[in-house]
PDB file of C-alpha atoms and ligand atoms in Angstrom:
ATOM      1  CA  MET A   1       0.000   0.000   0.000  1.00 48.00           C
ATOM      2  CA  PRO A   2       1.462   3.417  -0.954  1.00 48.00           C
ATOM      3  CA  THR A   3       2.468   5.600   1.952  1.00 51.00           C
ATOM      4  CA  PRO A   4       2.925   9.401   1.906  1.00 47.00           C
ATOM      5  CA  THR A   5       6.672   8.852   1.478  1.00 60.00           C
ATOM      6  CA  ASP A   6       6.267   6.337  -1.325  1.00 70.00           C
ATOM      7  CA  ALA A   7       8.038   6.990  -4.627  1.00 70.00           C
ATOM      8  CA  PRO A   8       5.940   8.585  -7.385  1.00 77.00           C
ATOM      9  CA  GLU A   9       3.739   6.123  -9.264  1.00 85.00           C
ATOM     10  CA  PRO A  10       5.405   6.631 -12.720  1.00 87.00           C
ATOM     11  CA  MET A  11       8.634   5.453 -11.090  1.00 91.00           C
ATOM     12  CA  HIS A  12       6.952   2.234  -9.973  1.00 94.00           C
ATOM     13  CA  ASP A  13       5.373   1.829 -13.403  1.00 94.00           C
ATOM     14  CA  ALA A  14       8.819   2.117 -15.011  1.00 95.00           C
ATOM     15  CA  ALA A  15      10.248  -0.433 -12.549  1.00 96.00           C
ATOM     16  CA  THR A  16       7.343  -2.794 -13.281  1.00 97.00           C
ATOM     17  CA  GLU A  17       8.021  -2.575 -17.021  1.00 97.00           C
ATOM     18  CA  LEU A  18      11.793  -3.018 -16.716  1.00 97.00           C
ATOM     19  CA  LEU A  19      11.382  -6.072 -14.484  1.00 97.00           C
ATOM     20  CA  ALA A  20       8.691  -7.579 -16.728  1.00 97.00           C
ATOM     21  CA  ALA A  21      11.037  -7.235 -19.717  1.00 97.00           C
ATOM     22  CA  ASN A  22      13.511  -9.367 -17.724  1.00 95.00           C
ATOM     23  CA  GLY A  23      10.887 -11.923 -16.699  1.00 97.00           C
ATOM     24  CA  HIS A  24      10.516 -10.707 -13.124  1.00 97.00           C
ATOM     25  CA  ARG A  25       7.621  -9.428 -11.080  1.00 97.00           C
ATOM     26  CA  TYR A  26       7.673  -6.154  -9.178  1.00 97.00           C
ATOM     27  CA  THR A  27       7.117  -7.669  -5.743  1.00 96.00           C
ATOM     28  CA  ALA A  28       6.299  -5.761  -2.559  1.00 95.00           C
ATOM     29  CA  ALA A  29       9.897  -6.123  -1.359  1.00 96.00           C
ATOM     30  CA  ARG A  30      11.281  -4.741  -4.636  1.00 97.00           C
ATOM     31  CA  ARG A  31       8.842  -1.833  -4.412  1.00 96.00           C
ATOM     32  CA  ILE A  32      10.101  -1.079  -0.888  1.00 96.00           C
ATOM     33  CA  ILE A  33      13.700  -1.102  -2.182  1.00 97.00           C
ATOM     34  CA  VAL A  34      12.864   1.323  -5.009  1.00 97.00           C
ATOM     35  CA  THR A  35      11.034   3.596  -2.563  1.00 96.00           C
ATOM     36  CA  ALA A  36      13.915   3.558  -0.062  1.00 96.00           C
ATOM     37  CA  LEU A  37      16.512   4.285  -2.747  1.00 96.00           C
ATOM     38  CA  GLY A  38      14.283   7.053  -4.097  1.00 93.00           C
ATOM     39  CA  ARG A  39      14.110   8.694  -0.672  1.00 92.00           C
ATOM     40  CA  ALA A  40      17.858   8.510  -0.024  1.00 92.00           C
ATOM     41  CA  ASP A  41      19.955  11.553  -0.920  1.00 85.00           C
ATOM     42  CA  ALA A  42      22.991   9.408  -1.801  1.00 89.00           C
ATOM     43  CA  PRO A  43      23.605   5.836  -3.017  1.00 93.00           C
ATOM     44  CA  LEU A  44      23.089   3.233  -0.274  1.00 94.00           C
ATOM     45  CA  THR A  45      25.035   0.140   0.753  1.00 93.00           C
ATOM     46  CA  ILE A  46      23.001  -2.989   1.494  1.00 95.00           C
ATOM     47  CA  PRO A  47      23.295  -2.413   5.293  1.00 95.00           C
ATOM     48  CA  GLN A  48      22.149   1.194   4.813  1.00 95.00           C
ATOM     49  CA  LEU A  49      19.272  -0.003   2.660  1.00 96.00           C
ATOM     50  CA  LEU A  50      18.222  -2.535   5.311  1.00 97.00           C
ATOM     51  CA  ALA A  51      18.376   0.204   7.941  1.00 97.00           C
ATOM     52  CA  ALA A  52      16.268   2.525   5.765  1.00 96.00           C
ATOM     53  CA  ASP A  53      13.192   0.286   5.936  1.00 95.00           C
ATOM     54  CA  GLY A  54      12.675  -2.271   8.692  1.00 95.00           C
ATOM     55  CA  ARG A  55      10.452  -4.389   6.435  1.00 95.00           C
ATOM     56  CA  LEU A  56      13.425  -5.407   4.303  1.00 96.00           C
ATOM     57  CA  VAL A  57      14.890  -8.807   5.074  1.00 94.00           C
ATOM     58  CA  GLN A  58      18.636  -9.320   4.841  1.00 92.00           C
ATOM     59  CA  SER A  59      18.411 -12.759   3.223  1.00 90.00           C
ATOM     60  CA  SER A  60      16.511 -11.597   0.134  1.00 95.00           C
ATOM     61  CA  THR A  61      17.449  -7.939  -0.216  1.00 97.00           C
ATOM     62  CA  TYR A  62      20.784  -8.387  -1.977  1.00 95.00           C
ATOM     63  CA  ARG A  63      19.241 -10.755  -4.512  1.00 96.00           C
ATOM     64  CA  ASN A  64      16.336  -8.367  -5.094  1.00 98.00           C
ATOM     65  CA  VAL A  65      18.751  -5.469  -5.615  1.00 97.00           C
ATOM     66  CA  VAL A  66      20.713  -7.519  -8.150  1.00 96.00           C
ATOM     67  CA  ILE A  67      17.484  -8.403  -9.993  1.00 97.00           C
ATOM     68  CA  LEU A  68      16.563  -4.696 -10.054  1.00 98.00           C
ATOM     69  CA  GLU A  69      20.081  -3.895 -11.250  1.00 97.00           C
ATOM     70  CA  GLU A  70      19.955  -6.493 -14.041  1.00 97.00           C
ATOM     71  CA  ALA A  71      16.603  -5.059 -15.151  1.00 97.00           C
ATOM     72  CA  GLY A  72      18.093  -1.551 -15.288  1.00 96.00           C
ATOM     73  CA  ALA A  73      15.947  -0.078 -12.516  1.00 97.00           C
ATOM     74  CA  VAL A  74      18.838   0.231 -10.070  1.00 97.00           C
ATOM     75  CA  SER A  75      22.460   1.018 -10.775  1.00 95.00           C
ATOM     76  CA  ARG A  76      25.586   0.183  -8.857  1.00 93.00           C
ATOM     77  CA  VAL A  77      28.000   2.964  -8.011  1.00 92.00           C
ATOM     78  CA  VAL A  78      31.519   1.617  -8.264  1.00 83.00           C
ATOM     79  CA  THR A  79      33.647   2.724  -5.315  1.00 84.00           C
ATOM     80  CA  PRO A  80      37.170   1.757  -4.271  1.00 80.00           C
ATOM     81  CA  ASP A  81      36.035   0.223  -0.958  1.00 79.00           C
ATOM     82  CA  ASP A  82      34.409  -3.177  -0.480  1.00 77.00           C
ATOM     83  CA  HIS A  83      30.847  -1.914  -0.136  1.00 84.00           C
ATOM     84  CA  ALA A  84      28.738  -1.819  -3.269  1.00 89.00           C
ATOM     85  CA  ARG A  85      26.391   1.163  -3.309  1.00 94.00           C
ATOM     86  CA  PHE A  86      23.115   1.328  -5.149  1.00 96.00           C
ATOM     87  CA  GLU A  87      20.798   4.044  -6.408  1.00 96.00           C
ATOM     88  CA  LEU A  88      17.820   4.313  -8.717  1.00 96.00           C
ATOM     89  CA  ASP A  89      18.852   4.219 -12.349  1.00 95.00           C
ATOM     90  CA  GLU A  90      18.282   7.264 -14.530  1.00 91.00           C
ATOM     91  CA  ARG A  91      15.711   5.176 -16.404  1.00 92.00           C
ATOM     92  CA  LEU A  92      13.545   5.636 -13.281  1.00 93.00           C
ATOM     93  CA  THR A  93      14.604   9.062 -12.082  1.00 90.00           C
ATOM     94  CA  HIS A  94      15.116  10.750 -15.500  1.00 86.00           C
ATOM     95  CA  HIS A  95      17.653  12.762 -13.596  1.00 85.00           C
ATOM     96  CA  HIS A  96      21.241  12.773 -14.793  1.00 87.00           C
ATOM     97  CA  HIS A  97      23.944  13.326 -12.165  1.00 91.00           C
ATOM     98  CA  HIS A  98      27.507  12.488 -11.204  1.00 93.00           C
ATOM     99  CA  HIS A  99      29.288  11.283  -8.077  1.00 94.00           C
ATOM    100  CA  LEU A 100      31.953  12.460  -5.663  1.00 94.00           C
ATOM    101  CA  ILE A 101      33.606   9.297  -4.389  1.00 93.00           C
ATOM    102  CA  CYS A 102      35.923   9.354  -1.355  1.00 93.00           C
ATOM    103  CA  THR A 103      38.842   6.994  -1.966  1.00 91.00           C
ATOM    104  CA  ASP A 104      39.504   6.790   1.800  1.00 91.00           C
ATOM    105  CA  CYS A 105      36.092   5.885   3.258  1.00 89.00           C
ATOM    106  CA  GLY A 106      34.057   5.115   0.127  1.00 88.00           C
ATOM    107  CA  ASP A 107      31.489   7.805   0.916  1.00 89.00           C
ATOM    108  CA  VAL A 108      29.530   8.892  -2.167  1.00 92.00           C
ATOM    109  CA  GLY A 109      27.808  12.189  -2.864  1.00 90.00           C
ATOM    110  CA  ASP A 110      25.802  13.292  -5.894  1.00 90.00           C
ATOM    111  CA  PHE A 111      26.285  16.421  -7.957  1.00 92.00           C
ATOM    112  CA  GLU A 112      24.964  17.853 -11.204  1.00 92.00           C
ATOM    113  CA  LEU A 113      26.689  19.740 -13.964  1.00 93.00           C
ATOM    114  CA  ALA A 114      25.151  22.840 -15.510  1.00 94.00           C
ATOM    115  CA  ALA A 115      22.990  21.994 -18.528  1.00 93.00           C
ATOM    116  CA  PRO A 116      25.286  23.745 -21.068  1.00 95.00           C
ATOM    117  CA  VAL A 117      28.230  21.709 -19.752  1.00 95.00           C
ATOM    118  CA  GLU A 118      26.268  18.456 -20.105  1.00 93.00           C
ATOM    119  CA  ARG A 119      25.307  19.405 -23.667  1.00 93.00           C
ATOM    120  CA  LEU A 120      28.932  20.146 -24.502  1.00 95.00           C
ATOM    121  CA  LEU A 121      30.021  16.803 -23.008  1.00 94.00           C
ATOM    122  CA  GLN A 122      27.297  14.955 -24.941  1.00 92.00           C
ATOM    123  CA  ALA A 123      28.543  16.539 -28.160  1.00 94.00           C
ATOM    124  CA  GLU A 124      32.160  15.628 -27.400  1.00 95.00           C
ATOM    125  CA  PHE A 125      31.258  12.075 -26.378  1.00 95.00           C
ATOM    126  CA  GLY A 126      29.163  11.744 -29.529  1.00 95.00           C
ATOM    127  CA  ARG A 127      32.161  12.762 -31.598  1.00 96.00           C
ATOM    128  CA  ALA A 128      34.422  10.288 -29.776  1.00 96.00           C
ATOM    129  CA  GLY A 129      31.826   7.523 -30.177  1.00 96.00           C
ATOM    130  CA  ARG A 130      31.394   8.116 -33.902  1.00 96.00           C
ATOM    131  CA  ALA A 131      35.170   8.157 -34.428  1.00 96.00           C
ATOM    132  CA  ALA A 132      35.387   4.729 -32.776  1.00 96.00           C
ATOM    133  CA  THR A 133      32.160   3.363 -34.326  1.00 96.00           C
ATOM    134  CA  PHE A 134      30.938   2.996 -30.772  1.00 96.00           C
ATOM    135  CA  ARG A 135      27.250   3.269 -29.982  1.00 93.00           C
ATOM    136  CA  ILE A 136      26.917   5.334 -26.810  1.00 90.00           C
ATOM    137  CA  GLU A 137      24.010   4.566 -24.500  1.00 86.00           C
ATOM    138  CA  ARG A 138      24.908   6.988 -21.733  1.00 83.00           C
ATOM    139  CA  HIS A 139      27.916   8.282 -19.854  1.00 86.00           C
ATOM    140  CA  ARG A 140      29.224   8.174 -16.323  1.00 86.00           C
ATOM    141  CA  ILE A 141      31.528  10.779 -14.858  1.00 90.00           C
ATOM    142  CA  ASP A 142      32.503  10.291 -11.240  1.00 92.00           C
ATOM    143  CA  LEU A 143      35.112  12.284  -9.343  1.00 95.00           C
ATOM    144  CA  LEU A 144      37.554  10.495  -7.030  1.00 94.00           C
ATOM    145  CA  GLY A 145      39.052  12.299  -4.069  1.00 95.00           C
ATOM    146  CA  THR A 146      38.818  12.820  -0.322  1.00 96.00           C
ATOM    147  CA  CYS A 147      35.629  13.750   1.511  1.00 95.00           C
ATOM    148  CA  ALA A 148      35.377  16.504   4.140  1.00 95.00           C
ATOM    149  CA  THR A 149      35.500  13.959   6.977  1.00 96.00           C
ATOM    150  CA  CYS A 150      38.626  12.219   5.702  1.00 96.00           C
ATOM    151  CA  SER A 151      40.643  15.269   4.655  1.00 91.00           C
TER     152      SER A 151
HETATM  153 ZN1  LIG B   1      35.942   9.889   3.240  1.00 61.49          ZN
HETATM  154 ZN1  LIG B   2      24.024   9.059  -7.672  1.00 61.49          ZN
END
């Protein structure tokens, strides 16, 4: 049942479609995961995700996240530490952003580039892709460095 803090319905519709295309159902647990990731202001580790909603069960959550990831509803933020972090994919959020990744503690923050900068990057990436006969789906630009706590 949707709660006031539930993710917007089009987001759930998109997740339903992506999972169906991969032969999976959008179960209640997967809906809770999408809602929790949608509420978070940064990518979450599995322990953080479990802490975000007490209804999530440790034994099935990782597998559900991987199923959501394989369907394209959730994406994994690659960090240098051992903890995988997950966030809603842009196919759900329609919101393009980048990451600040701390190479000491693995902390991840989000940031956006100004629209003209993104357009310029898209044009440059398009040029690079065409030169290599490479079909670009999307790009990722993450910054590596040291967070305020670690520096
Ligand atoms: Zn740090
Ligand atoms: Zn992010």
